[in-house]
Coordinates of C-alpha atoms and ligand atoms in Angstrom, one line a residue:
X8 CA 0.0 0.0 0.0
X9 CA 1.3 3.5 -1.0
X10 CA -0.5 6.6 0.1
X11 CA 0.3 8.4 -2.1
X12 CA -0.9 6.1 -4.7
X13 CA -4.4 6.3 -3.1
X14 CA -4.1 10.0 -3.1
X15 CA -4.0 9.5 -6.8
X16 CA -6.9 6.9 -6.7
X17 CA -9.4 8.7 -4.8
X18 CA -8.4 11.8 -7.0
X19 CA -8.9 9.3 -10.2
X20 CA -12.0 7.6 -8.7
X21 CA -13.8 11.4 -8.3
X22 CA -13.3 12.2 -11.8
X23 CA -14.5 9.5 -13.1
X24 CA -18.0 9.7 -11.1
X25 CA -18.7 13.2 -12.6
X26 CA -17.6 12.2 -15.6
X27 CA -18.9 9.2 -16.3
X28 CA -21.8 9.5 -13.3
X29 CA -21.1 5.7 -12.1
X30 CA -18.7 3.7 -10.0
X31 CA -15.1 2.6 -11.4
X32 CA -15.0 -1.1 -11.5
X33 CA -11.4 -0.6 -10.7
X34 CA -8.2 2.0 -9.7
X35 CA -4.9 1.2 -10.8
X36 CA -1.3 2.9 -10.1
X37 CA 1.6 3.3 -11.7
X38 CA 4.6 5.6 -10.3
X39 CA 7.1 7.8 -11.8
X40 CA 10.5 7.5 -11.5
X41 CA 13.8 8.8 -10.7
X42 CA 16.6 7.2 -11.9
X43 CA 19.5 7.4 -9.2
X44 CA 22.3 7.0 -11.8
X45 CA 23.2 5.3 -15.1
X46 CA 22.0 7.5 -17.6
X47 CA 21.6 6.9 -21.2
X48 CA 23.2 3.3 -20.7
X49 CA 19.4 1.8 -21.4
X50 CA 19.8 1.6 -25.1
X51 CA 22.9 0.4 -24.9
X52 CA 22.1 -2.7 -22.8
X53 CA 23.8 -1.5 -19.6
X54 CA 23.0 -1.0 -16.3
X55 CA 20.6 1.3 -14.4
X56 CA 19.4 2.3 -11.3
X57 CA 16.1 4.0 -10.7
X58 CA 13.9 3.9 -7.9
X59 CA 10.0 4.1 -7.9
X60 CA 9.0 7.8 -6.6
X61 CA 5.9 8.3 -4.7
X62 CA 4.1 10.2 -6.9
X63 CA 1.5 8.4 -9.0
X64 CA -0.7 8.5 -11.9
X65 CA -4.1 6.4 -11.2
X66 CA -6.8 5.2 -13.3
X67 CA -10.0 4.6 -12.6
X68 CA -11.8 2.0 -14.9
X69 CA -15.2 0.6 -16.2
X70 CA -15.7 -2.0 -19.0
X71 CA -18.1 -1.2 -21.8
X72 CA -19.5 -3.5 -24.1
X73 CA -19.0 -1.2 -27.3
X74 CA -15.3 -1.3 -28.6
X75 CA -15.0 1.8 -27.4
X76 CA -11.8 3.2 -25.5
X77 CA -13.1 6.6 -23.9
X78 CA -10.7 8.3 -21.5
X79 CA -10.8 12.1 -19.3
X80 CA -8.1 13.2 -17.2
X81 CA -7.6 16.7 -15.8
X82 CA -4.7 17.1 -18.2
X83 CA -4.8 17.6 -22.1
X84 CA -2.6 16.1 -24.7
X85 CA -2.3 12.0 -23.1
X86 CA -4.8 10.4 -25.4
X87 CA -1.8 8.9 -27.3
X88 CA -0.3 6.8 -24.6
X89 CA -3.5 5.1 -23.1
X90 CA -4.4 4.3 -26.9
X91 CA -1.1 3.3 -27.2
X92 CA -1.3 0.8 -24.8
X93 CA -4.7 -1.1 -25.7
X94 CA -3.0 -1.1 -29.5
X95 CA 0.0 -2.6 -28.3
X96 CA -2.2 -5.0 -26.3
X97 CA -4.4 -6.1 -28.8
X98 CA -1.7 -6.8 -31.2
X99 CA 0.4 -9.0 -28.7
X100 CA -2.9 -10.7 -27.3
X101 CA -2.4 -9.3 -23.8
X102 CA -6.3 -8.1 -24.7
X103 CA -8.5 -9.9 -26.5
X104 CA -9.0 -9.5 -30.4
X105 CA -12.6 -8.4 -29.8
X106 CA -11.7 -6.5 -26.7
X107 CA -15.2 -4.4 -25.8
X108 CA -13.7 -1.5 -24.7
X109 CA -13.6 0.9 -21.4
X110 CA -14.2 3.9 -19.6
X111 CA -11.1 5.8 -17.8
X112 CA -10.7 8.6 -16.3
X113 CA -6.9 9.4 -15.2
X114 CA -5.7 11.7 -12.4
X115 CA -1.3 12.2 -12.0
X116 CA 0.4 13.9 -9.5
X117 CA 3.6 13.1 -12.1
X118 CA 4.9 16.4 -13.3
X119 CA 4.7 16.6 -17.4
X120 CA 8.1 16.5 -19.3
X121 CA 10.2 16.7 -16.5
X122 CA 12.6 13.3 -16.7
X123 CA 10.2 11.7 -14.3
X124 CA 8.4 9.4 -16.1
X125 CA 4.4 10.6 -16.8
X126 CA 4.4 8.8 -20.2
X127 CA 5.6 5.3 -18.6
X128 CA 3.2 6.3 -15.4
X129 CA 0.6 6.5 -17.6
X130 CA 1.1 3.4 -20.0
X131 CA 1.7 0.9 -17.0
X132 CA -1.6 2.3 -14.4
X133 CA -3.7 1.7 -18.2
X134 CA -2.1 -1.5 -18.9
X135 CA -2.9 -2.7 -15.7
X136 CA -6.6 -1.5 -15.8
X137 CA -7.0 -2.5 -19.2
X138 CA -5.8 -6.1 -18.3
X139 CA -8.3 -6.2 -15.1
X140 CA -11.2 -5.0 -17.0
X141 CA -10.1 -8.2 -19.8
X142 CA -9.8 -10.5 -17.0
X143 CA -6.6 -11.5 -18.5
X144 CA -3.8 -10.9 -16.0
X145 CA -0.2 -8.5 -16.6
X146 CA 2.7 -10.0 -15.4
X147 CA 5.0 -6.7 -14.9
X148 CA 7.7 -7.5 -17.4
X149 CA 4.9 -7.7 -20.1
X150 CA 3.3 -4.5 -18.3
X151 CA 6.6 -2.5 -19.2
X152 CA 7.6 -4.6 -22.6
X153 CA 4.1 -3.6 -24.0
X154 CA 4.3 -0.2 -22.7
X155 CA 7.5 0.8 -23.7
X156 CA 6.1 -0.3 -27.3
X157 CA 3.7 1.7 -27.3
X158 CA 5.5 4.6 -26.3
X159 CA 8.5 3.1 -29.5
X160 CA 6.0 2.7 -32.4
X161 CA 2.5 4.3 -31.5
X162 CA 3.9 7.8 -30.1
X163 CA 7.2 7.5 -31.5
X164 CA 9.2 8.0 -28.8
X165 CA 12.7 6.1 -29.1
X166 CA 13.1 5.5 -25.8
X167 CA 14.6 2.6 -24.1
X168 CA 13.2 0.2 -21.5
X169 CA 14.6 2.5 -18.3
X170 CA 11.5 4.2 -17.6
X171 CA 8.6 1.0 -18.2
X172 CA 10.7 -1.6 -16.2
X173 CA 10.8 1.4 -12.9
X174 CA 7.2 1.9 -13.0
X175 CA 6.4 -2.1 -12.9
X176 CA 8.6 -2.9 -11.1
X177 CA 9.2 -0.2 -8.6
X178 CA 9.7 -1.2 -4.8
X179 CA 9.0 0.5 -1.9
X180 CA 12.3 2.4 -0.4
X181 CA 14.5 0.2 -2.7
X182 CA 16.4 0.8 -5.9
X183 CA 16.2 -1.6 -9.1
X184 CA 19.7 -2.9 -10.1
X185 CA 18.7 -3.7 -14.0
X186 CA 21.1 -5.1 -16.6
X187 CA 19.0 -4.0 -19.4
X188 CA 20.4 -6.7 -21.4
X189 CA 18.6 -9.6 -19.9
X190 CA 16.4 -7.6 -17.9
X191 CA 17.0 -9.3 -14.7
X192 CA 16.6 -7.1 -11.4
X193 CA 18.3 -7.0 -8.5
X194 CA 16.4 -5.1 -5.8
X195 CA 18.5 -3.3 -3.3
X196 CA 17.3 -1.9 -0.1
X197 CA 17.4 2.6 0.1
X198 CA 15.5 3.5 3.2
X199 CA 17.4 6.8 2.5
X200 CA 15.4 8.6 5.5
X201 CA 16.7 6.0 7.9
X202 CA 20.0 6.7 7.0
X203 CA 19.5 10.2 7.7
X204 CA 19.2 11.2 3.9
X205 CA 16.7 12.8 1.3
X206 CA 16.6 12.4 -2.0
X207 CA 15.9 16.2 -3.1
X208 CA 14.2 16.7 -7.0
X209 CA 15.3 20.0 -8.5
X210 CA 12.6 20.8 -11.6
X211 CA 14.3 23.6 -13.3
X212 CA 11.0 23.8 -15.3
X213 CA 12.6 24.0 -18.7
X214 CA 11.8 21.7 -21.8
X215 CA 14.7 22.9 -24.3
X216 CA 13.6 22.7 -28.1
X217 CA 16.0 20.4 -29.3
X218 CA 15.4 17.7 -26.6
X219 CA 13.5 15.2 -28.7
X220 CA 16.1 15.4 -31.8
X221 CA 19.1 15.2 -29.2
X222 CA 17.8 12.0 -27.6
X223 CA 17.1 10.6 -31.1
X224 CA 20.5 11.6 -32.2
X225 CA 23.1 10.4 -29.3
X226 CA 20.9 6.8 -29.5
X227 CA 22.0 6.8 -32.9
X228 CA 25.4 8.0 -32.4
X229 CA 25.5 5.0 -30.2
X230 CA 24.6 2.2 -32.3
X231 CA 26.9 3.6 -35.2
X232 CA 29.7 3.5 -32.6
X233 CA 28.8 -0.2 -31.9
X234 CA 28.6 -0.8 -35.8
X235 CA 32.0 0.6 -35.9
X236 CA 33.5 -1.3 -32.5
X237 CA 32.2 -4.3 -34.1
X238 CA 30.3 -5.4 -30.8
X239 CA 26.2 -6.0 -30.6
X240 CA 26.1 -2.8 -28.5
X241 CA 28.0 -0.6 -26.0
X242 CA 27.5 -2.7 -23.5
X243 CA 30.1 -4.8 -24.5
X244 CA 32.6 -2.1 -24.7
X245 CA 35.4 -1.7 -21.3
X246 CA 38.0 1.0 -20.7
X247 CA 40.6 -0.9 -22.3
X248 CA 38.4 -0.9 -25.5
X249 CA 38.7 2.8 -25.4
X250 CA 42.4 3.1 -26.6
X251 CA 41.0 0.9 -30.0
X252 CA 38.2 3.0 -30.2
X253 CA 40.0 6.5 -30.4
X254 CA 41.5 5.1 -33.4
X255 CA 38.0 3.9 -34.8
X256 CA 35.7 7.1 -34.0
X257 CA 35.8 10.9 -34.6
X258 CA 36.5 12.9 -31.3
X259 CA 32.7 13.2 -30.4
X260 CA 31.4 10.0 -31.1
X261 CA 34.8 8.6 -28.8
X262 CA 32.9 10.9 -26.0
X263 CA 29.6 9.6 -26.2
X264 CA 31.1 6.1 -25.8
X265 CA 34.0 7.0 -23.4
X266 CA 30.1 8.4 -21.2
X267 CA 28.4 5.2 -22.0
X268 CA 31.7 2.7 -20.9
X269 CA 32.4 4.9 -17.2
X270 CA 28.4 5.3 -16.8
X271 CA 28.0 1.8 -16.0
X272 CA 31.0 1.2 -14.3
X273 CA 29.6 3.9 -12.0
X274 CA 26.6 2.0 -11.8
X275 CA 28.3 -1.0 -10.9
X276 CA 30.2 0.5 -8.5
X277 CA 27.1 2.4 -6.6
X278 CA 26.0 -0.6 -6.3
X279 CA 29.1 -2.0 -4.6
X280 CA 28.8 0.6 -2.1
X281 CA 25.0 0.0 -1.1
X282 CA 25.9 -3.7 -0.6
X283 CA 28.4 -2.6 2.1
X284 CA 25.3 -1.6 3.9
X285 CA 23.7 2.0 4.3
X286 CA 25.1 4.8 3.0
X287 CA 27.1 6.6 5.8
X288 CA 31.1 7.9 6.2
X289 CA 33.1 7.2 3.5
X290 CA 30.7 5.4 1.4
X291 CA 28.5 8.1 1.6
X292 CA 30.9 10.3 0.3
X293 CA 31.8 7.8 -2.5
X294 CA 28.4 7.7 -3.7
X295 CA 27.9 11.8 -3.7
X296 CA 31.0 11.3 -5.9
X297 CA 29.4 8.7 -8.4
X298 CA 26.6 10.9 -8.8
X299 CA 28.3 13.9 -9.6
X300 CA 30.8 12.3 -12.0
X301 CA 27.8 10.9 -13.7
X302 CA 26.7 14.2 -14.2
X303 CA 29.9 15.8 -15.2
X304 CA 30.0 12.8 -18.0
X305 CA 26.6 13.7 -19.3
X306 CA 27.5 17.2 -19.7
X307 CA 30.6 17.2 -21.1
X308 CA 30.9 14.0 -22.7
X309 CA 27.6 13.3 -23.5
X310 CA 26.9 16.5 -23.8
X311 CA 22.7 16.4 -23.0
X312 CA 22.6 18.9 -19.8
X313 CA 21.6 22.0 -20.2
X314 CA 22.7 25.5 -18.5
X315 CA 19.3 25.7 -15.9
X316 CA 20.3 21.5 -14.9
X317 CA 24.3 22.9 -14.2
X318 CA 22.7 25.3 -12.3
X319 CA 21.0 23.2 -9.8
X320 CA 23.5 21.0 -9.6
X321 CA 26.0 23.5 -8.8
X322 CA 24.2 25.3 -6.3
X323 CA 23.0 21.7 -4.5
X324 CA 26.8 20.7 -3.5
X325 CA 27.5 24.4 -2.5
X326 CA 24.7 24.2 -0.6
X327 CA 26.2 20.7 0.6
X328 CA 24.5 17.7 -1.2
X329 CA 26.9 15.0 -1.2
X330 CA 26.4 14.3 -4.8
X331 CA 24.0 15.8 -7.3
X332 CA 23.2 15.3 -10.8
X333 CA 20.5 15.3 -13.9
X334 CA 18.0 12.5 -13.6
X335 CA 16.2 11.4 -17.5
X336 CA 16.9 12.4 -20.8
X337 CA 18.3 15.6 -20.3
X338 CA 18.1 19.1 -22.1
X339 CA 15.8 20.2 -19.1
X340 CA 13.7 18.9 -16.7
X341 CA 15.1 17.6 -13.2
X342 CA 18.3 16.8 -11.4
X343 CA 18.6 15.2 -8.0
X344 CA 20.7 15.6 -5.4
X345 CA 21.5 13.3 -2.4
X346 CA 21.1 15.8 1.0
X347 CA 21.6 14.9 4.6
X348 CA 18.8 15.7 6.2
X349 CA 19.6 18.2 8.7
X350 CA 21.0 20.1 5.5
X351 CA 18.1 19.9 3.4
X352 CA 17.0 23.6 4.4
X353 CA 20.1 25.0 3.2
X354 CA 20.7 23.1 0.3
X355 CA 17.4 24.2 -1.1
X356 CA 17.7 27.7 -0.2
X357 CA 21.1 27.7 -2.2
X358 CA 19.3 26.4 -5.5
X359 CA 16.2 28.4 -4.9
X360 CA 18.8 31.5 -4.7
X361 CA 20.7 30.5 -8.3
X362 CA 17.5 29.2 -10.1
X363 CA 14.3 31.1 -8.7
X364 CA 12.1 29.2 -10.7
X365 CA 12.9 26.1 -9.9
X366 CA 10.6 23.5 -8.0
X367 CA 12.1 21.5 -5.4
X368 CA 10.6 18.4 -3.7
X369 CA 11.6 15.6 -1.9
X370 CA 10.8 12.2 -3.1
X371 CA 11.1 8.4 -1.6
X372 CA 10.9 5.2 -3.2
X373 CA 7.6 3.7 -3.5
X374 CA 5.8 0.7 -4.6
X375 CA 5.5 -0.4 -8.1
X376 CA 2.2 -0.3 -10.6
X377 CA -0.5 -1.9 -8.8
X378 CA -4.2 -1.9 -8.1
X379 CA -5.2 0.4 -5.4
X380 CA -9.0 -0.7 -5.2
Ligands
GLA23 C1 14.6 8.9 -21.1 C2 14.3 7.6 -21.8 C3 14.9 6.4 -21.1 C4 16.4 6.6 -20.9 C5 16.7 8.0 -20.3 C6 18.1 8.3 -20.2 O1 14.1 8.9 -19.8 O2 12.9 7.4 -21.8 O3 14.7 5.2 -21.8 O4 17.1 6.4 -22.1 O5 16.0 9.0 -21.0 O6 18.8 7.5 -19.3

């Protein structure tokens, strides 16, 4: 149970009463995400490490008997992604062929465009509702392989699976070790409050213009790379490679895939630390130190940050986060940083100061997609 997933669902559940002037058979949620580090390493079959956040998008649901899909949520400009969803469904035979059809009506508390997840929030609470309404149970890897298809070839995003796999499989304070390769998950405990830590989200608010291109173009820069390395993907390349590789790729491509190969070590090695047991003394400071390299890699090696995210980040470790860095795609939307909690105050006062605009929250991990009533 996650209250702020029922937060969500009672919201969910009230809209669809006035909308559709009857009782949901059903209310389903589905979390954003942030992901604590390894950063564009999804496409490339390495590692990541997001957690679940406790902010939710439900959906409240009814069958209908007339192939229609009808959906209302208090935002505009989602149809896409629930349709999406009961496409990708239908074609994969998660939902029947002659699937009747539903009522929804959707209520988030996941900020739009931000690098925390809506779209995946959204595709895996209607996944799950659809399913229920079907009577034909999701496991959660389908949940997220369908969505994240739906998201690939109905709104032509080309994202990777980063963002699907947190929302299904999101646990409550505790990060998702996935080797995006074979998809297995390793769930490692992050009670960060009893450890005397927060995990501080710094919005910056900005959505720069040539975000969706950028993504589109370091994926591809990627896979050419591999093409070029001669390996199935970037995964499969280690520092050593990176000598070879100077000799194989111009000087920006060699960055990208210099971020890609010290991104997942980085990962690996976070992990290393939280296996040592909570983060405290030295560890603590090793893992500030993982984060903030990570971000210094996507900026100047990867090169998708943007002037608002350095910002933030900046300001958070004068203002004394152990480690901060972007979270998601980049070219706007959030960073995190890693605060003790007794610093939180003046960390944030610091980044309200250098980014005034800026929306700062604090987030734990939290539960999975699941059905709230
Ligand atoms: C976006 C994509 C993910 C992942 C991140 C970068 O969030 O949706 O698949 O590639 O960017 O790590």
């Amino acid at each position: 149970m996650s209250l702020a997933a029922q937060e969500s669902a009672e919201a969910a559940r009230k809209i669809f009463e006035s909308v559709y002037a009857a009782a949901p058979a059903g209310i389903f949620a589905a979390p954003g995400r942030v992901n604590v580090i390894g950063e564009h390493t999804d496409y490339n079959e390495g590692f990541v490490l997001p957690m679940a956040i406790d902010r939710y998008t439900a959906v409240a649901v009814a069958p209908r008997l007339d192939g229609l899909l009808r959906m209302v949520s208090e935002r505009a400009g989602w149809s896409d992604y629930p349709a999406g969803v009961a496409w990708a469904m239908i074609g994969a035979g998660a939902l029947p062929a002659d699937f009747k059809g539903a009522d929804l009506a959707f209520s988030s508390r996941v900020p739009v465009g931000s690098g925390l997840s809506s779209s995946a929030a959204l595709e895996c609470s209607t996944g799950l509702a659809l399913a229920a309404v079907a009577g034909k149970p999701i496991s959660p890897a389908e949940l997220a392989r369908l969505s994240q298809y739906a998201e690939n070839e109905y709104a032509h995003v080309p994202c990777g699976p980063l963002d699907q796999l947190s929302s299904a499989f999101g646990a409550a304070d505790a990060v998702l070790h996935i080797d995006t390769r074979t998809f297995d998950i390793a769930v490692h405990p992050f009670a960060l409050g009893d450890a005397g830590l927060t995990m501080l989200v710094m919005n910056t608010k900005v959505q720069h213009q040539h975000g969706e291109s950028g993504y589109a173009d370091r994926r591809s820069a990627c896979e050419r790379s591999a093409r070029l390395l001669g390996v199935p993907a970037l995964r499969d390349v280690n520092f050593a490679d990176l000598d070879r590789a100077a000799a194989v790729l111009d000087e920006t491509d060699l960055r990208r895939v210099r971020h890609v190969v010290t991104e997942n070590d980085r990962v690996n090695r976070f992990v290393s630390l939280l296996q040592l047991g909570p983060l405290e003394g030295p560890r603590l400071n090793s893992a500030g130190e993982l984060l903030t390299a990570s971000h210094v890699s996507l900026r100047d090696d990867f090169e998708v940050s943007c002037a608002e995210l350095d910002i933030v980040v900046d300001a958070a470790l004068r203002g004394g986060a152990h480690g901060a860095r972007m979270t998601g795609g980049g070219f706007g939307g959030c960073a995190i940083a890693l605060v003790s909690t007794d610093r939180l105050e003046r960390v944030a006062e610091t980044v309200s100061e250098a980014l005034p605009q800026a929306e700062l929250f604090t987030v734990v991990a939290d539960r999975g997609a699941y059905q709230v009533a």
